[in-house]
Short mmCIF file of C-alpha atoms and ligand atoms in Angstrom, two decimals:
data_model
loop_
_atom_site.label_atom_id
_atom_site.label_comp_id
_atom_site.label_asym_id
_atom_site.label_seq_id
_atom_site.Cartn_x
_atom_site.Cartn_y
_atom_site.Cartn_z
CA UNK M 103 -5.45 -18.48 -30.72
CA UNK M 104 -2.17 -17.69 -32.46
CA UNK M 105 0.95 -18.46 -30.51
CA UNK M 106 3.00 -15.47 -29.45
CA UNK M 107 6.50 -15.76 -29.90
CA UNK M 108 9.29 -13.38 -28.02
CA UNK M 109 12.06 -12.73 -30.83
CA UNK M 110 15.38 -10.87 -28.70
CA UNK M 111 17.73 -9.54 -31.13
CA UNK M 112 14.86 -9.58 -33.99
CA UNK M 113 15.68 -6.22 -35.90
CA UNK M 114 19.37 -7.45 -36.53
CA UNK M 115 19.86 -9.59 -39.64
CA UNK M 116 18.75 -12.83 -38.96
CA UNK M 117 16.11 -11.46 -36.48
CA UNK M 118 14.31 -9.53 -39.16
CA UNK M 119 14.17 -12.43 -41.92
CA UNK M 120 12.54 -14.85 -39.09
CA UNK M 121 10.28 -12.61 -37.88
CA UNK M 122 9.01 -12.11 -41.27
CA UNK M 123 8.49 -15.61 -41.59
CA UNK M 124 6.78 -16.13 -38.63
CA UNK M 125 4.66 -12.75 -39.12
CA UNK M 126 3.45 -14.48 -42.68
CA UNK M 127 2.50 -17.91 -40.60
CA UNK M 128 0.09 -15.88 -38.20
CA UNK M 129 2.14 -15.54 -34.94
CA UNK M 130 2.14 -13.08 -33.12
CA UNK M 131 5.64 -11.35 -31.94
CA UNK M 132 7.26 -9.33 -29.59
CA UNK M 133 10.65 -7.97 -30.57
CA UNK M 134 13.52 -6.80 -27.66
CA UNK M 135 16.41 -4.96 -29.49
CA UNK M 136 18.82 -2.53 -28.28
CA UNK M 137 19.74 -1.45 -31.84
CA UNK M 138 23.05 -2.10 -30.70
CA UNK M 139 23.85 -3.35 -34.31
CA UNK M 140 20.66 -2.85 -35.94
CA UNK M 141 18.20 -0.33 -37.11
CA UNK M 142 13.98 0.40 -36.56
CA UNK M 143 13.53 0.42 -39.86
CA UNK M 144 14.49 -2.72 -40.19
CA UNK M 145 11.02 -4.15 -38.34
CA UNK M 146 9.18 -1.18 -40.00
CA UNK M 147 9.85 -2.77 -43.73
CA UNK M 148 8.83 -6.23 -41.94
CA UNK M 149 5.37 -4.74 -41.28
CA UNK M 150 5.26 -3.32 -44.53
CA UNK M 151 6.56 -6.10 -45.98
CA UNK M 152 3.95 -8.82 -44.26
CA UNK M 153 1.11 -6.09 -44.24
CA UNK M 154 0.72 -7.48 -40.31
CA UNK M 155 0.39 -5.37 -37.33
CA UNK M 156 0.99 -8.31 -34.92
CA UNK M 157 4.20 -7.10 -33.72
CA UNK M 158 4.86 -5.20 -30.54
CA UNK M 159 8.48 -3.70 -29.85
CA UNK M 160 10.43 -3.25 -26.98
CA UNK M 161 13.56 -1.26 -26.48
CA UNK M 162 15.65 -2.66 -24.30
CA UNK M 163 18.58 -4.40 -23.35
CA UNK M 164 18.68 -8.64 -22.92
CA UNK M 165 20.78 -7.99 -19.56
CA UNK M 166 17.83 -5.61 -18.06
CA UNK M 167 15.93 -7.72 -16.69
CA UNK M 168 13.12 -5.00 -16.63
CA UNK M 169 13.58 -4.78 -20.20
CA UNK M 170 12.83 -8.21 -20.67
CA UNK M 171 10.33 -8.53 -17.98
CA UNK M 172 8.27 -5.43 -19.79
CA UNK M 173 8.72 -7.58 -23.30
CA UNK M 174 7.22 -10.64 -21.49
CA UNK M 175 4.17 -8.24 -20.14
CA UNK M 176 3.35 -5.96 -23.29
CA UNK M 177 0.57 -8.04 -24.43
CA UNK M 178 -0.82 -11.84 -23.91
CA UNK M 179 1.12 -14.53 -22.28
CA UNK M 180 4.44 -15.74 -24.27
CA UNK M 181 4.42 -19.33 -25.76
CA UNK M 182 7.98 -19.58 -26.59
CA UNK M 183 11.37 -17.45 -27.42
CA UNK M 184 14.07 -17.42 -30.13
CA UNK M 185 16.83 -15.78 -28.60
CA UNK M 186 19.52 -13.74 -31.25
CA UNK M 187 19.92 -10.57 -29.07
CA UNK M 188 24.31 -10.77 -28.90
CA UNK M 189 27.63 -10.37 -30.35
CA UNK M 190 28.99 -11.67 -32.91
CA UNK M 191 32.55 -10.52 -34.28
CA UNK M 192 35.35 -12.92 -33.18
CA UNK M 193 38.58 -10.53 -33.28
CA UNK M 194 36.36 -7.80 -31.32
CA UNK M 195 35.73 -10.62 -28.63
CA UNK M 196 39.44 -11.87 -28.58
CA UNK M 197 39.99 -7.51 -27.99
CA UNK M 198 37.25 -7.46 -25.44
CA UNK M 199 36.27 -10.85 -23.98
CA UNK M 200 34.22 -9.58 -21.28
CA UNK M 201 31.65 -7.90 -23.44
CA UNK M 202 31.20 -10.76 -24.73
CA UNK M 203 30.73 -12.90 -21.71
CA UNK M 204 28.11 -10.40 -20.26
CA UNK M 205 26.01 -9.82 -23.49
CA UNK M 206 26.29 -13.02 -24.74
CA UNK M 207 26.16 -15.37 -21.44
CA UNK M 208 24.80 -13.51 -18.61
CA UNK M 209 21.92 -11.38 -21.47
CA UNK M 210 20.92 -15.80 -22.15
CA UNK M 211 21.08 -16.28 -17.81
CA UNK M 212 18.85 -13.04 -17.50
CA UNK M 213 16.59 -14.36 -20.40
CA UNK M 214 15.95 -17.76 -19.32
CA UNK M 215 15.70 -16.68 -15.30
CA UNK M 216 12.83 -14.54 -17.03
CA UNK M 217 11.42 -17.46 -18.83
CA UNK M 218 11.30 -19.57 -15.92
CA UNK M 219 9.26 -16.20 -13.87
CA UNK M 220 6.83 -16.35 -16.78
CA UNK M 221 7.18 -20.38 -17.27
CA UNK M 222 7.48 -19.93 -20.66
CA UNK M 223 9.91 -22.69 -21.30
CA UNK M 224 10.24 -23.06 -24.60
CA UNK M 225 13.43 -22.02 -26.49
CA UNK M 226 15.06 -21.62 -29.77
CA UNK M 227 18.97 -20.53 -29.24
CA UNK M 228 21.48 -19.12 -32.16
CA UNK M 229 24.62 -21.03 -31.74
CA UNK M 230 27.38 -21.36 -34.23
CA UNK M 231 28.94 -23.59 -35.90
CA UNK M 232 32.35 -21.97 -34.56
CA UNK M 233 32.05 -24.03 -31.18
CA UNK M 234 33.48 -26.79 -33.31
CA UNK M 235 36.94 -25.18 -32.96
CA UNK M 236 39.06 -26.25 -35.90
CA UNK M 237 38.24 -29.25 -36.51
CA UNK M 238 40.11 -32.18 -39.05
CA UNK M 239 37.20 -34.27 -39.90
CA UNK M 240 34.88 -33.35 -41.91
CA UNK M 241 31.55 -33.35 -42.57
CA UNK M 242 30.79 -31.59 -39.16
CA UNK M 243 28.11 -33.87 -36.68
CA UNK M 244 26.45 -32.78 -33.54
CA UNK M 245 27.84 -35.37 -31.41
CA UNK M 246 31.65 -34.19 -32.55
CA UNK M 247 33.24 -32.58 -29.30
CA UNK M 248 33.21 -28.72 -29.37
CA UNK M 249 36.16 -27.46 -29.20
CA UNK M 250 35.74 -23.85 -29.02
CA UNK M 251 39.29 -21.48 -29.85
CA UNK M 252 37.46 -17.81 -29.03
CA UNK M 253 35.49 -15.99 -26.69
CA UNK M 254 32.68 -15.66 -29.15
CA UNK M 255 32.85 -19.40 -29.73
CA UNK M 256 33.57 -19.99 -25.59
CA UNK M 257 30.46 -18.30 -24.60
CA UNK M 258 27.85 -19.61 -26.83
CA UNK M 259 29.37 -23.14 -25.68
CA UNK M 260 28.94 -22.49 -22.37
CA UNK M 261 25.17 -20.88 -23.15
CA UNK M 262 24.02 -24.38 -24.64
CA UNK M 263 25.64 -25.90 -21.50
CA UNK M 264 23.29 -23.83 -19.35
CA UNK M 265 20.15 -24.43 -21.73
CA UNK M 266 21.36 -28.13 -21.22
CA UNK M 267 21.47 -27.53 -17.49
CA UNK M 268 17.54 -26.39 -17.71
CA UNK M 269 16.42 -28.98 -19.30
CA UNK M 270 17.64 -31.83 -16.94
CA UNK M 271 16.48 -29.84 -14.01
CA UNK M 272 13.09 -28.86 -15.41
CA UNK M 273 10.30 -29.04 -18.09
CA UNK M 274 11.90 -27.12 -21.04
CA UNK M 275 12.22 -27.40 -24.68
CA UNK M 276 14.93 -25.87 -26.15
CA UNK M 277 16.85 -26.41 -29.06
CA UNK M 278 19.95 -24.93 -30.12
CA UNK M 279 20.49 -24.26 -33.56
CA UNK M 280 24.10 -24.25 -35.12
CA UNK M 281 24.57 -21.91 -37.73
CA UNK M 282 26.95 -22.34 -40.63
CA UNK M 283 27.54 -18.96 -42.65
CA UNK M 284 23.83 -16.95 -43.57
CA UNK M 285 24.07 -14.82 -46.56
CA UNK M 286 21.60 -13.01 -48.96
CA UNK M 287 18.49 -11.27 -48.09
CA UNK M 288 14.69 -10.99 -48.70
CA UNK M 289 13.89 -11.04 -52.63
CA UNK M 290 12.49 -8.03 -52.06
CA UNK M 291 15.36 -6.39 -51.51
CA UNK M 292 13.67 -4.77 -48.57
CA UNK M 293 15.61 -6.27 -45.55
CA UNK M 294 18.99 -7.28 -45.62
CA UNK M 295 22.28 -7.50 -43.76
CA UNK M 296 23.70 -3.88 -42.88
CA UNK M 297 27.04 -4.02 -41.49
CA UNK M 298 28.36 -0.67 -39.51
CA UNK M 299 31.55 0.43 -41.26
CA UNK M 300 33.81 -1.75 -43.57
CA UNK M 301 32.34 -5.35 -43.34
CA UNK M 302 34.21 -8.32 -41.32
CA UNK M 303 32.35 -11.19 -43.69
CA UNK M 304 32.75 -12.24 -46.97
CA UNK M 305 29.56 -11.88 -48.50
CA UNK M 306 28.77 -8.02 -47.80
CA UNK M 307 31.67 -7.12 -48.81
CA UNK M 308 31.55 -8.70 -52.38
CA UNK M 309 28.29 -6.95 -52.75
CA UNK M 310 29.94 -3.49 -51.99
CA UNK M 311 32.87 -4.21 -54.53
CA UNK M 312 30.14 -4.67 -56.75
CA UNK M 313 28.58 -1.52 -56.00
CA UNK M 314 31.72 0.66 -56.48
CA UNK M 315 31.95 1.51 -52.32
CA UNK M 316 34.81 -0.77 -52.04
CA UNK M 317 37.11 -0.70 -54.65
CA UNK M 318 38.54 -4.64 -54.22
CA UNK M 319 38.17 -7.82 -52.61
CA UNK M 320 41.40 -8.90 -50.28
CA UNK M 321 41.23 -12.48 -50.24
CA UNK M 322 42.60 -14.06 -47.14
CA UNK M 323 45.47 -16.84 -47.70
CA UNK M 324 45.65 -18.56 -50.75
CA UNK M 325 47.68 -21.60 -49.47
CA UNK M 326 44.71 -23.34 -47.84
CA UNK M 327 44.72 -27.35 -48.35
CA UNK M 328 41.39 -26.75 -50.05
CA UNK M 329 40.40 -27.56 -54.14
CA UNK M 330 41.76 -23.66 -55.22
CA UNK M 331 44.08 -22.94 -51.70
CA UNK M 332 40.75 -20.33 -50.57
CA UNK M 333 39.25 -20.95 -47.06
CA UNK M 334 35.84 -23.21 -47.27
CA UNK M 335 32.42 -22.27 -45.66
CA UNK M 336 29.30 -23.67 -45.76
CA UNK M 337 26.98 -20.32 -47.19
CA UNK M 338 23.11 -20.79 -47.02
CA UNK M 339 20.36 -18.43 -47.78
CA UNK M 340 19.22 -16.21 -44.96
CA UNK M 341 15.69 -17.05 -45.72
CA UNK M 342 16.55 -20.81 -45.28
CA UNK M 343 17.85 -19.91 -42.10
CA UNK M 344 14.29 -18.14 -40.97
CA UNK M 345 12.64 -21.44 -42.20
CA UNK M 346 14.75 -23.41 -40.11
CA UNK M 347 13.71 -21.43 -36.98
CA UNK M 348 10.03 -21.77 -37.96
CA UNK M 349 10.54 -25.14 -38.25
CA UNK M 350 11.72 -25.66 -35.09
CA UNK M 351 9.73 -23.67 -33.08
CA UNK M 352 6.94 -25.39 -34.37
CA UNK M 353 8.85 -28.86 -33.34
CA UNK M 354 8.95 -27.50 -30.12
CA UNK M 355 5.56 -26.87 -29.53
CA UNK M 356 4.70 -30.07 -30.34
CA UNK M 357 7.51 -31.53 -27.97
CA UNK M 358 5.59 -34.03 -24.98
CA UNK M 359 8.34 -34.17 -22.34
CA UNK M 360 11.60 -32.21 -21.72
CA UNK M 361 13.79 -31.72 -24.53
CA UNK M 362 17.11 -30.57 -25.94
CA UNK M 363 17.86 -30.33 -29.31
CA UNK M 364 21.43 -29.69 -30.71
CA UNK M 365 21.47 -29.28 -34.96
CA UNK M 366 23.57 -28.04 -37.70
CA UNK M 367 21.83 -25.61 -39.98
CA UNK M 368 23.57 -25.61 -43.14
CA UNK M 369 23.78 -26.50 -46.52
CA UNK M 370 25.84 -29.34 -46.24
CA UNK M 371 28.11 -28.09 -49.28
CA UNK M 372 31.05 -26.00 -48.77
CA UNK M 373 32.30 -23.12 -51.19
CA UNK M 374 35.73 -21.67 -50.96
CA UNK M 375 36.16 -17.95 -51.54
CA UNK M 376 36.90 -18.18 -55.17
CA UNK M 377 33.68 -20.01 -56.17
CA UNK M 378 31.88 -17.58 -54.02
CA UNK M 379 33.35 -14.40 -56.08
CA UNK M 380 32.63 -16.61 -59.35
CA UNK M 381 29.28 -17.49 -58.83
CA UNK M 382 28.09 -13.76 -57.66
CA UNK M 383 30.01 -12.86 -60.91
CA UNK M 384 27.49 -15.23 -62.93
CA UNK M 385 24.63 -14.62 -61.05
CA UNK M 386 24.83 -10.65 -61.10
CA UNK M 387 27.24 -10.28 -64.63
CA UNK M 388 29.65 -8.00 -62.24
CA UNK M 389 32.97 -8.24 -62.21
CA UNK M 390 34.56 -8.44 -58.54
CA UNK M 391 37.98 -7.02 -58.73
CA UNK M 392 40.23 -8.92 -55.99
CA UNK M 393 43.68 -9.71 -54.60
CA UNK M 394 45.56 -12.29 -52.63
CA UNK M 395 46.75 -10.95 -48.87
CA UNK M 396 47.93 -12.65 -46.43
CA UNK M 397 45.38 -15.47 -44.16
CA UNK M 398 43.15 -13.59 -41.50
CA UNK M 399 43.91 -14.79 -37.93
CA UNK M 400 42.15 -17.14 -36.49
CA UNK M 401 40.43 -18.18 -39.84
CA UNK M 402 40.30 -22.22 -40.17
CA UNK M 403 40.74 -23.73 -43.78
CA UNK M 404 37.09 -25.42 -43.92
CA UNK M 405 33.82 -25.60 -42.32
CA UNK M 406 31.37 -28.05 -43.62
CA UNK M 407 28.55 -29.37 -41.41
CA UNK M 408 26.06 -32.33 -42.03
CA UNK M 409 22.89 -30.95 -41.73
CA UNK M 410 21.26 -34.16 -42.07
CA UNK M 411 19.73 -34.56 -38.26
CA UNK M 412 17.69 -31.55 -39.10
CA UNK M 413 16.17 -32.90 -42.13
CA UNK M 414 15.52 -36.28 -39.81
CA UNK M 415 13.82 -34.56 -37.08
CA UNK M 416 12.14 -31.14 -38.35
CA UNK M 417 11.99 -32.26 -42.41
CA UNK M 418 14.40 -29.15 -43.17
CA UNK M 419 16.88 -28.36 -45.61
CA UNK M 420 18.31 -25.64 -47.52
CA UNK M 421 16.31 -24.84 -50.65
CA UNK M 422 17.89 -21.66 -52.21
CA UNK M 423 21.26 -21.95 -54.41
CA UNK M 424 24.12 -19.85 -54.32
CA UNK M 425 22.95 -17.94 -57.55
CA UNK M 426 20.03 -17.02 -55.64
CA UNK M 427 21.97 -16.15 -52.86
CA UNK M 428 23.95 -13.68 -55.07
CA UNK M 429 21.12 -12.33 -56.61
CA UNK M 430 18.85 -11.18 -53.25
CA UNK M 431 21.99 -10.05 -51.40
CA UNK M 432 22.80 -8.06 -54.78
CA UNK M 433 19.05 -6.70 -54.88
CA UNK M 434 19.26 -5.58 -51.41
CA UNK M 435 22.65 -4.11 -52.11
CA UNK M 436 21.63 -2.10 -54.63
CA UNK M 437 18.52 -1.14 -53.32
CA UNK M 438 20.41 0.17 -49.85
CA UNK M 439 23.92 1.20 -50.65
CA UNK M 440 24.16 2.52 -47.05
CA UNK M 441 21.77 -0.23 -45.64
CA UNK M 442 19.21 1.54 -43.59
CA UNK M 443 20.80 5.10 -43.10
CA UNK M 444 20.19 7.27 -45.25
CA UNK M 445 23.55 9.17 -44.77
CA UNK M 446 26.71 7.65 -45.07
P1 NAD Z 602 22.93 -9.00 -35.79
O1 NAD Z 602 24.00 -8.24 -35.10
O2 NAD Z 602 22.44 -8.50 -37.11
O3 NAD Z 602 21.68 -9.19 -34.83
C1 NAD Z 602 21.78 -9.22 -33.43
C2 NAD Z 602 20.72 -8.32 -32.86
O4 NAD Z 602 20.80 -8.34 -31.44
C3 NAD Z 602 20.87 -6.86 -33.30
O5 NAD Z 602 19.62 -6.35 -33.69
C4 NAD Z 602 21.39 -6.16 -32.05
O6 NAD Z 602 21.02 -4.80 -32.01
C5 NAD Z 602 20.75 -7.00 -30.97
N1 NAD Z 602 21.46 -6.94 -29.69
C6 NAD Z 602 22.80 -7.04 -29.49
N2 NAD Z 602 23.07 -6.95 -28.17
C7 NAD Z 602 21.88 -6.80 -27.54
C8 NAD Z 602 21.51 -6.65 -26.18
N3 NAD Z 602 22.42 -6.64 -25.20
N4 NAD Z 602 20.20 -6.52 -25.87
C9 NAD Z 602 19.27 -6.53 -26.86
N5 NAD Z 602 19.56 -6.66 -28.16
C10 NAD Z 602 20.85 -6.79 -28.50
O7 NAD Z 602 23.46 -10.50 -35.95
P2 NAD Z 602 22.85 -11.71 -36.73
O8 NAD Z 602 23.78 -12.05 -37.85
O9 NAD Z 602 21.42 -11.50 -37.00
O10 NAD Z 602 23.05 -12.85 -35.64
C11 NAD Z 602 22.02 -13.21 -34.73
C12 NAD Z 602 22.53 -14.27 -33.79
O11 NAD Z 602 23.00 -15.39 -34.55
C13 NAD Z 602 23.70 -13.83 -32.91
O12 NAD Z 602 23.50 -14.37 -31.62
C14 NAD Z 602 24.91 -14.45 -33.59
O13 NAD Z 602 25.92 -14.74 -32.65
C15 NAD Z 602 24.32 -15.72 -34.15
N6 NAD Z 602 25.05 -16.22 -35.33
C16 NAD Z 602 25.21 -15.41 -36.42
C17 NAD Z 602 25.92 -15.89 -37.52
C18 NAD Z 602 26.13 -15.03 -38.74
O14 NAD Z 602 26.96 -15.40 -39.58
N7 NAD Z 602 25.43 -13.94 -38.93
C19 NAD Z 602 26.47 -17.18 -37.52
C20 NAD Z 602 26.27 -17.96 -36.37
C21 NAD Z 602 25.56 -17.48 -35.29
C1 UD1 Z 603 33.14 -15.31 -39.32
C2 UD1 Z 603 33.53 -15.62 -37.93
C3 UD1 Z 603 32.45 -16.53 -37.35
C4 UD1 Z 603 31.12 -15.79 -37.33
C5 UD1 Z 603 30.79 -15.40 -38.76
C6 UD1 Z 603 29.56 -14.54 -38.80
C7 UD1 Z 603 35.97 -15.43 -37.89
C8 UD1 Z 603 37.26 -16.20 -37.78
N1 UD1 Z 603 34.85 -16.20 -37.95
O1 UD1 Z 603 33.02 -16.56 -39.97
O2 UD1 Z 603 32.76 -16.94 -36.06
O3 UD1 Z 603 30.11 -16.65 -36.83
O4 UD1 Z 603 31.88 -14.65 -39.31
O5 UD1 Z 603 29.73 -13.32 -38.19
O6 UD1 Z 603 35.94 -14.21 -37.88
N2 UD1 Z 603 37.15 -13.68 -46.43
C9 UD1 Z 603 38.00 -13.05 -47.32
N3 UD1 Z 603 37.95 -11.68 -47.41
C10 UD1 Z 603 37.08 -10.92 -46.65
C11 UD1 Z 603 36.21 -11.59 -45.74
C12 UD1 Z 603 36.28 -12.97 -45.65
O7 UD1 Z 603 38.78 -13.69 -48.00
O8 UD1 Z 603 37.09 -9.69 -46.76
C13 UD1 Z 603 37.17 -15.16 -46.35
C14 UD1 Z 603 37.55 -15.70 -44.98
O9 UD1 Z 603 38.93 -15.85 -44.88
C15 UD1 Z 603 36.78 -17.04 -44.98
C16 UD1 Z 603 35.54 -16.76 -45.85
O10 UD1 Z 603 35.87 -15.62 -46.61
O11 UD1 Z 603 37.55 -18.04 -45.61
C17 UD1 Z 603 34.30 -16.46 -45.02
O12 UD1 Z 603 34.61 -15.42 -44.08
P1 UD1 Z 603 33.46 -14.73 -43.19
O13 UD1 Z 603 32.33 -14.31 -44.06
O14 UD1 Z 603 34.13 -13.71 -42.35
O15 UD1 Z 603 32.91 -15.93 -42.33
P2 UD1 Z 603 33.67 -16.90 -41.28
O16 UD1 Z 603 35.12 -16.64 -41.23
O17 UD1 Z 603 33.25 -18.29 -41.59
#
């Protein structure tokens, strides 16, 4: 019997890359999106994409929990969750922290009180490697203190503390997963990342310079302590990142007694800005066209994680390179210049 997997939040960007994955390892999935920040059409090309019809769709909120209840009930029992459905933008959380508090905390409490209804006890939970604040010491390790400086960073804190909570008090498995900074896209050029108006992140907006929508790159703060004064991150493929979830779930289900599981998921290498604008340069042959402005609030100078507990425990690691990176975000780029509208 294949497992069936709920995915929450699985037509937004890193939603749609996992559940191809999983759809091409023979789950079976049920997706709950609001299309809050995300589009239909994204799980339509996943189908097409995977030729699979094992994926059922429910629209709905994470905080309804009807919604999730009728996710939970649209076909055989559920063997475990990964949970993206939330928000995600740190300035629009410091402008509006209580959004974030009830989609991001009380949409996890409404998930997991589901969960425990259905016993389905097994999770897989998108954190961030933001809880780690701004931190001095690098490489980044789990056990570090978090030391989170925004809501966005506050609440997905305080959402591992509750998955923590679960699984002293009962019989769950859950790990949460700490993301460094996913870029790219399916080779295919198919599925991608498809930011509403003029992107917040780095790596969509290089690809629209490239494509002549935005006319320049403004780098933020060129007086970092870093190798060329240009803020670090550690960048890793998007479809490393679905992996990684794979990977995990399938750790899970293998899991004998209670369990939480706390892990970078990165690279391991950071990149400031200016080797990220060089190497899509290389990789593509396009010129990005960019200038220095002033540092973005609440940017830190450098984020680098160890990701070596993953590789320990699930026998992960990034694979893909940043010219590959480059490339499939380019290919999906060009491919979509408005993403999945068809108007701008
Ligand atoms: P995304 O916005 O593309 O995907 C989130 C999905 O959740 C979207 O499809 C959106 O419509 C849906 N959603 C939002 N609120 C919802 C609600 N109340 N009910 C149901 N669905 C809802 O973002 P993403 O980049 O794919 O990120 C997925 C998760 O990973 C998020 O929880 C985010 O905080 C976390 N994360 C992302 C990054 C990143 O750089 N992209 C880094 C670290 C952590
Ligand atoms: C940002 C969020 C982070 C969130 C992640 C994914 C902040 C402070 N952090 O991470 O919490 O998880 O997005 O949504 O918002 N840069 C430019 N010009 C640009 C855009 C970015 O120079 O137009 C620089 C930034 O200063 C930074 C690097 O590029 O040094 C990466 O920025 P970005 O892609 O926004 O990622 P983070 O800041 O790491």
């Amino acid at each position: 019997m294949p497992r069936r997997v709920l995915i929450t939040g699985g037509a937004g960007f890193i939603g749609s890359h996992t559940a191809l994955v999983l759809l091409e390892q023979g789950y079976e999935l049920v997706v709950l999106d609001n299309f809050d920040n995300s589009s239909p059409e994204a799980l339509e090309r996943v189908k097409e994409l995977t030729g699979s019809n094992s994926l059922d769709f429910v629209e709905g909120d994470v905080r309804d929990l009807d919604a999730v209840n009728r996710a939970f009930d649209c076909g055989g029992p559920i063997d475990g969750v990964i949970h993206f459905a939330g928000l995600k933008a740190v300035g629009e959380s410091v402008a509006d922290p209580l959004r974030y508090w009830d989609v991001n905390l009380n949409g996890s409490r409404v998930l997991a009180a589901a969960m425990e209804q259905h016993q389905c006890r097994t999770l897989v939970f998108s954190s961030t490697s933001t809880v780690y604040g701004e931190p001095e010491v690098f490489p980044l390790h789990e056990q570090m203190p978090t030391a989170p400086v925004h809501p966005y960073a506050q609440t997905k804190c305080a959402v591992e503390q509750m998955l923590g909570a679960l699984c002293r008090s009962r019989d769950w498995r859950v790990a949460c997963l700490r993301y460094f900074n996913p870029v790219g896209a399916h080779p295919s050029g198919r599925i991608g990342e498809d930011p509403l108006g003029i992107p917040n992140n780095l790596f969509p907006f290089i690809t629209q310079v490239a494509s002549g929508r935005r006319d320049k790159l403004r780098i933020f703060g060129q007086d970092y302590p870093t190798h060329d004064g240009t803020g670090i991150r550690d960048y890793l493929h998007v479809m490393d990142l679905a992996e990684a979830h794979s990977v995990t779930l399938g750790h899970l289900f293998q899991a004998t007694a209670p369990h939480q599981l706390t892990l970078n998921i990165g690279t391991g290498y950071g990149l400031s800005v200016l080797d990220v604008v060089h190497g899509f340069e290389q990789a593509t042959g396009l010129p990005i066209a960019y200038e220095f402005v002033e540092r973005r609030p609440g940017d830190v100078p450098k984020l680098e994680g160890c990701p070596q507990k993953a590789k320990d425990i699930l026998g992960w690691s990034a694979q893909r390179d940043l010219a590959q990176m480059c490339r499939d975000g380019w290919a999906w780029q060009q491919a979509n210049p408005m993403g999945y509208r068809t108007n701008p």
